[in-house]
């Protein structure tokens, strides 16, 4: 199953089919005396949000992470991440992102913490490629604003940028940057306020009754039992389930660089510079004084998240 197939199968409301909880378990969420006990393993974006949604449904939930929510080893770690609607001709991705914008704004208001910063995204290319045309057409179809720019347009709009070799740009003004680490910490705090339990411990699948897992075993020898388990462990999944996933999941590594900007120079600081991307790299403006971000799109094909 590839990512696109998975997204099609998973593009349903978070519930029974998405999390492996049967209909009776979901129905019991409204009856506190019959709530399911669920352990979510992995406190990154998938795990933390899954734990919060399950807790809001009424389940007794423990969120377990080897290093703690918001740690730098997590796939969803780092200071900032991009949210955009431009994904070539992949309309499913674009519509999912459009729904996500609404959800982020609602949650941001609920949490009272600024998490999404509207930067815009400038997609660069030497000329109009099929992918760039497809992005423009898809965004127009779903009602997302775009602006086509020539090299001269880019020089006038962003004089601090050298667009040499980049003949065209497609700007998605509504694209934003998420304060990724802060978002995970905020979600974990909301989860705890609503009665969830956060535990920092490394755990592996423990005992089973037939095909059903009944508990986890921590590195310290403790056992954690539950009625349901959700493993949202990203790059650790092949290690947890070597027979099932060891040869199916590849963990690539990518370098992320932050460049300090000169004192008093705000040309590369939000909101004066957009997200940007081209074939070899992408990055963001200086946000929260973390530096001007540059990320390569290629690198190691085998990466150990622990080391």
Short mmCIF file of C-alpha atoms in Angstrom, two decimals:
data_model
loop_
_atom_site.label_atom_id
_atom_site.label_comp_id
_atom_site.label_asym_id
_atom_site.label_seq_id
_atom_site.Cartn_x
_atom_site.Cartn_y
_atom_site.Cartn_z
CA UNK A 1 0.00 0.00 0.00
CA UNK A 2 1.48 3.35 -0.99
CA UNK A 3 0.81 6.70 0.66
CA UNK A 4 -1.83 7.76 -1.85
CA UNK A 5 -3.77 4.50 -1.44
CA UNK A 6 -3.56 4.86 2.33
CA UNK A 7 -4.88 8.42 2.25
CA UNK A 8 -7.86 7.36 0.13
CA UNK A 9 -8.66 4.59 2.59
CA UNK A 10 -8.15 6.85 5.60
CA UNK A 11 -10.02 9.93 4.35
CA UNK A 12 -12.97 9.27 6.68
CA UNK A 13 -13.85 10.88 10.03
CA UNK A 14 -11.50 9.78 12.81
CA UNK A 15 -13.28 6.81 14.29
CA UNK A 16 -13.81 3.08 14.09
CA UNK A 17 -12.34 2.33 10.68
CA UNK A 18 -9.45 4.78 11.07
CA UNK A 19 -8.27 3.55 14.47
CA UNK A 20 -9.30 -0.10 14.59
CA UNK A 21 -11.96 0.44 17.27
CA UNK A 22 -15.13 -1.50 16.63
CA UNK A 23 -18.52 0.21 16.48
CA UNK A 24 -19.44 -0.90 20.00
CA UNK A 25 -16.28 0.69 21.40
CA UNK A 26 -17.10 3.97 19.65
CA UNK A 27 -20.71 3.90 20.83
CA UNK A 28 -19.56 3.32 24.41
CA UNK A 29 -17.63 6.63 24.30
CA UNK A 30 -20.80 8.39 25.44
CA UNK A 31 -21.12 6.01 28.43
CA UNK A 32 -18.27 6.80 30.86
CA UNK A 33 -18.63 3.50 32.75
CA UNK A 34 -17.89 1.52 29.56
CA UNK A 35 -15.07 3.59 28.06
CA UNK A 36 -12.28 1.78 26.23
CA UNK A 37 -8.79 2.02 27.62
CA UNK A 38 -6.47 3.00 24.78
CA UNK A 39 -2.70 3.40 24.68
CA UNK A 40 -1.27 5.51 21.86
CA UNK A 41 2.42 4.79 21.32
CA UNK A 42 4.24 7.74 19.78
CA UNK A 43 3.72 11.38 20.75
CA UNK A 44 4.35 13.08 17.41
CA UNK A 45 1.77 14.73 15.17
CA UNK A 46 -0.18 11.54 14.41
CA UNK A 47 0.04 10.18 17.95
CA UNK A 48 -0.64 13.36 19.92
CA UNK A 49 -3.64 14.38 17.81
CA UNK A 50 -5.02 10.81 17.82
CA UNK A 51 -4.74 10.70 21.61
CA UNK A 52 -6.51 14.06 21.96
CA UNK A 53 -9.35 13.07 19.61
CA UNK A 54 -9.84 9.75 21.41
CA UNK A 55 -9.89 11.48 24.79
CA UNK A 56 -12.47 13.96 23.50
CA UNK A 57 -14.56 10.97 22.36
CA UNK A 58 -14.61 9.79 25.97
CA UNK A 59 -11.97 7.07 26.02
CA UNK A 60 -9.43 6.63 28.81
CA UNK A 61 -6.19 7.31 26.94
CA UNK A 62 -2.49 7.08 27.73
CA UNK A 63 -0.02 8.73 25.34
CA UNK A 64 3.36 7.02 25.49
CA UNK A 65 6.58 8.34 23.92
CA UNK A 66 10.18 7.24 24.36
CA UNK A 67 11.48 10.82 24.46
CA UNK A 68 8.34 12.83 25.22
CA UNK A 69 6.00 14.88 22.99
CA UNK A 70 7.76 17.59 20.99
CA UNK A 71 11.20 15.97 21.09
CA UNK A 72 13.69 16.70 18.32
CA UNK A 73 13.99 13.10 17.11
CA UNK A 74 10.35 12.90 16.02
CA UNK A 75 9.48 13.01 12.33
CA UNK A 76 7.07 15.82 13.18
CA UNK A 77 9.66 17.58 15.32
CA UNK A 78 11.71 20.62 14.30
CA UNK A 79 10.70 24.22 14.89
CA UNK A 80 8.56 24.76 11.81
CA UNK A 81 6.62 22.83 9.18
CA UNK A 82 4.73 23.97 6.10
CA UNK A 83 1.01 23.71 5.40
CA UNK A 84 -0.07 24.34 1.81
CA UNK A 85 -2.67 23.22 -0.71
CA UNK A 86 -0.37 22.95 -3.75
CA UNK A 87 0.39 19.29 -4.56
CA UNK A 88 0.44 19.08 -8.36
CA UNK A 89 -2.55 17.15 -9.66
CA UNK A 90 -3.15 15.35 -6.35
CA UNK A 91 -6.53 16.91 -5.61
CA UNK A 92 -7.06 14.57 -2.64
CA UNK A 93 -4.04 16.12 -0.91
CA UNK A 94 -5.16 19.64 -1.81
CA UNK A 95 -8.69 19.19 -0.45
CA UNK A 96 -7.36 17.52 2.69
CA UNK A 97 -5.04 20.48 3.28
CA UNK A 98 -7.91 22.90 2.72
CA UNK A 99 -9.92 21.15 5.45
CA UNK A 100 -6.85 21.16 7.67
CA UNK A 101 -6.54 24.96 7.43
CA UNK A 102 -10.03 25.30 8.91
CA UNK A 103 -9.26 22.80 11.67
CA UNK A 104 -5.96 24.50 12.57
CA UNK A 105 -7.65 27.89 12.85
CA UNK A 106 -10.35 26.45 15.09
CA UNK A 107 -7.87 24.66 17.34
CA UNK A 108 -5.58 27.68 17.49
CA UNK A 109 -8.49 29.74 18.81
CA UNK A 110 -9.40 27.00 21.29
CA UNK A 111 -5.86 26.63 22.63
CA UNK A 112 -5.18 30.36 22.77
CA UNK A 113 -1.70 29.81 21.29
CA UNK A 114 -0.58 31.18 17.89
CA UNK A 115 0.40 28.10 15.88
CA UNK A 116 -0.13 29.00 12.21
CA UNK A 117 1.63 31.90 10.51
CA UNK A 118 0.51 32.94 7.03
CA UNK A 119 3.68 33.28 4.98
CA UNK A 120 2.64 32.37 1.44
CA UNK A 121 4.52 29.80 -0.61
CA UNK A 122 6.53 30.54 -3.75
CA UNK A 123 7.10 27.50 -5.95
CA UNK A 124 10.07 28.17 -8.26
CA UNK A 125 11.02 26.61 -11.60
CA UNK A 126 13.12 27.48 -14.67
CA UNK A 127 9.93 27.35 -16.75
CA UNK A 128 6.34 26.22 -16.54
CA UNK A 129 6.62 22.49 -15.82
CA UNK A 130 3.68 20.06 -16.04
CA UNK A 131 3.73 19.81 -12.23
CA UNK A 132 3.54 23.58 -11.81
CA UNK A 133 0.70 23.82 -14.31
CA UNK A 134 -1.12 20.98 -12.55
CA UNK A 135 -0.76 22.75 -9.19
CA UNK A 136 -2.17 25.96 -10.62
CA UNK A 137 -5.10 24.13 -12.27
CA UNK A 138 -5.96 22.09 -9.16
CA UNK A 139 -5.86 25.09 -6.84
CA UNK A 140 -8.01 27.11 -9.23
CA UNK A 141 -10.51 24.24 -9.35
CA UNK A 142 -10.90 24.09 -5.54
CA UNK A 143 -10.97 27.86 -5.11
CA UNK A 144 -7.50 28.50 -3.67
CA UNK A 145 -5.92 31.78 -4.76
CA UNK A 146 -2.64 31.69 -6.71
CA UNK A 147 -0.47 34.25 -8.48
CA UNK A 148 1.78 33.49 -11.45
CA UNK A 149 5.04 35.46 -11.37
CA UNK A 150 7.80 36.12 -13.87
CA UNK A 151 11.41 36.54 -12.83
CA UNK A 152 10.97 40.32 -13.03
CA UNK A 153 7.87 40.08 -10.83
CA UNK A 154 9.84 38.16 -8.22
CA UNK A 155 12.72 40.66 -8.28
CA UNK A 156 10.29 43.52 -7.65
CA UNK A 157 8.26 41.74 -4.97
CA UNK A 158 11.24 40.20 -3.18
CA UNK A 159 14.34 42.31 -3.95
CA UNK A 160 16.26 40.41 -1.25
CA UNK A 161 15.96 37.21 -3.32
CA UNK A 162 18.16 36.27 -6.28
CA UNK A 163 15.91 34.28 -8.65
CA UNK A 164 18.66 33.63 -11.19
CA UNK A 165 17.90 30.43 -13.08
CA UNK A 166 14.29 30.51 -11.94
CA UNK A 167 12.18 31.94 -14.75
CA UNK A 168 8.75 31.54 -13.16
CA UNK A 169 7.13 31.34 -9.76
CA UNK A 170 3.70 30.25 -8.55
CA UNK A 171 2.69 31.99 -5.35
CA UNK A 172 0.08 30.46 -3.03
CA UNK A 173 -0.55 33.46 -0.73
CA UNK A 174 -2.54 31.53 1.88
CA UNK A 175 0.13 28.90 2.56
CA UNK A 176 1.47 29.03 6.09
CA UNK A 177 4.10 27.83 8.50
CA UNK A 178 3.12 25.80 11.55
CA UNK A 179 5.13 26.18 14.73
CA UNK A 180 5.61 22.42 14.76
CA UNK A 181 7.27 21.77 18.12
CA UNK A 182 5.05 24.31 19.87
CA UNK A 183 1.98 22.69 18.29
CA UNK A 184 2.84 19.24 19.66
CA UNK A 185 3.55 20.65 23.12
CA UNK A 186 0.24 22.54 23.01
CA UNK A 187 -1.72 19.46 21.91
CA UNK A 188 -0.11 17.35 24.65
CA UNK A 189 -0.99 20.02 27.23
CA UNK A 190 -4.62 20.11 26.02
CA UNK A 191 -4.74 16.30 26.14
CA UNK A 192 -3.60 16.34 29.78
CA UNK A 193 -6.05 19.12 30.71
CA UNK A 194 -8.85 16.95 29.34
CA UNK A 195 -7.87 14.00 31.49
CA UNK A 196 -5.33 12.16 29.34
CA UNK A 197 -2.13 10.64 30.70
CA UNK A 198 1.30 11.30 29.16
CA UNK A 199 4.06 8.81 29.97
CA UNK A 200 7.69 9.10 28.86
CA UNK A 201 8.96 5.56 28.35
CA UNK A 202 10.20 3.27 25.61
CA UNK A 203 7.84 0.36 25.07
CA UNK A 204 7.55 -2.68 22.84
CA UNK A 205 4.60 -4.96 22.07
CA UNK A 206 4.11 -7.37 24.96
CA UNK A 207 1.79 -10.30 25.45
CA UNK A 208 -1.03 -11.30 23.13
CA UNK A 209 -4.21 -13.34 23.34
CA UNK A 210 -4.43 -14.94 19.91
CA UNK A 211 -4.00 -12.10 17.44
CA UNK A 212 -4.99 -9.47 20.00
CA UNK A 213 -2.29 -7.51 21.85
CA UNK A 214 -3.04 -7.23 25.55
CA UNK A 215 -0.15 -5.17 26.91
CA UNK A 216 3.13 -3.36 26.30
CA UNK A 217 6.44 -3.86 28.05
CA UNK A 218 8.52 -0.80 28.92
CA UNK A 219 12.30 -0.70 28.91
CA UNK A 220 12.13 -0.71 32.71
CA UNK A 221 10.18 -3.97 32.78
CA UNK A 222 6.75 -2.51 33.55
CA UNK A 223 3.66 -3.69 31.70
CA UNK A 224 0.90 -1.42 30.44
CA UNK A 225 -2.41 -3.09 29.59
CA UNK A 226 -5.22 -1.67 27.46
CA UNK A 227 -8.16 -2.73 25.33
CA UNK A 228 -6.78 -1.04 22.20
CA UNK A 229 -3.35 0.08 21.04
CA UNK A 230 -2.45 2.64 18.38
CA UNK A 231 1.16 2.64 17.16
CA UNK A 232 2.06 6.04 15.68
CA UNK A 233 5.81 5.54 15.79
CA UNK A 234 6.92 6.72 12.36
CA UNK A 235 10.57 5.70 11.74
CA UNK A 236 10.55 3.36 14.76
CA UNK A 237 7.83 1.13 13.26
CA UNK A 238 10.25 -1.20 11.38
CA UNK A 239 12.09 -1.83 14.65
CA UNK A 240 8.89 -2.49 16.61
CA UNK A 241 7.42 -4.80 13.97
CA UNK A 242 10.41 -6.19 12.03
CA UNK A 243 8.57 -9.13 10.45
CA UNK A 244 5.59 -7.07 9.36
CA UNK A 245 7.25 -3.77 8.44
CA UNK A 246 11.02 -4.29 8.46
CA UNK A 247 11.23 -4.54 4.68
CA UNK A 248 8.30 -2.25 3.88
CA UNK A 249 9.27 1.06 5.49
CA UNK A 250 12.37 3.02 4.53
CA UNK A 251 13.58 5.82 6.80
CA UNK A 252 15.33 8.60 4.83
CA UNK A 253 17.40 11.31 6.49
CA UNK A 254 17.45 14.96 5.42
CA UNK A 255 19.64 17.84 6.57
CA UNK A 256 17.84 20.91 7.93
CA UNK A 257 19.90 24.10 8.11
CA UNK A 258 19.14 27.38 9.91
CA UNK A 259 21.12 30.46 8.92
CA UNK A 260 21.36 33.37 11.32
CA UNK A 261 20.29 36.69 9.82
CA UNK A 262 22.23 39.92 10.47
CA UNK A 263 21.23 42.00 13.46
CA UNK A 264 18.46 44.43 12.53
CA UNK A 265 18.01 42.91 9.05
CA UNK A 266 14.39 41.82 8.71
CA UNK A 267 14.41 41.09 4.95
CA UNK A 268 14.43 37.32 5.56
CA UNK A 269 12.20 37.38 8.63
CA UNK A 270 8.46 36.65 8.72
CA UNK A 271 6.36 38.24 7.23
CA UNK A 272 8.83 39.70 4.72
CA UNK A 273 9.78 36.49 2.92
CA UNK A 274 7.63 33.55 1.81
CA UNK A 275 8.08 29.81 2.02
CA UNK A 276 9.94 28.77 -1.10
CA UNK A 277 10.60 25.54 -2.97
CA UNK A 278 12.28 24.17 -6.08
CA UNK A 279 13.58 20.75 -7.12
CA UNK A 280 16.66 20.71 -4.89
CA UNK A 281 15.57 22.46 -1.72
CA UNK A 282 12.81 24.26 0.14
CA UNK A 283 12.69 26.49 3.19
CA UNK A 284 11.05 29.22 5.24
CA UNK A 285 11.74 32.71 6.48
CA UNK A 286 13.18 33.40 9.92
CA UNK A 287 10.40 32.66 12.43
CA UNK A 288 10.68 33.03 16.21
CA UNK A 289 14.31 34.09 15.64
CA UNK A 290 15.30 30.51 14.79
CA UNK A 291 17.01 31.53 11.54
CA UNK A 292 16.42 31.36 7.80
CA UNK A 293 15.59 27.72 7.02
CA UNK A 294 16.95 25.65 4.12
CA UNK A 295 16.15 21.95 3.62
CA UNK A 296 17.58 19.66 0.97
CA UNK A 297 15.15 17.37 -0.85
CA UNK A 298 17.66 14.50 -1.15
CA UNK A 299 20.04 12.78 1.21
CA UNK A 300 20.62 9.55 3.11
CA UNK A 301 18.21 6.72 2.38
CA UNK A 302 18.83 4.97 5.69
CA UNK A 303 18.49 6.87 8.94
CA UNK A 304 18.43 5.82 12.60
CA UNK A 305 16.18 8.20 14.58
CA UNK A 306 17.79 7.21 17.90
CA UNK A 307 21.33 8.13 16.89
#
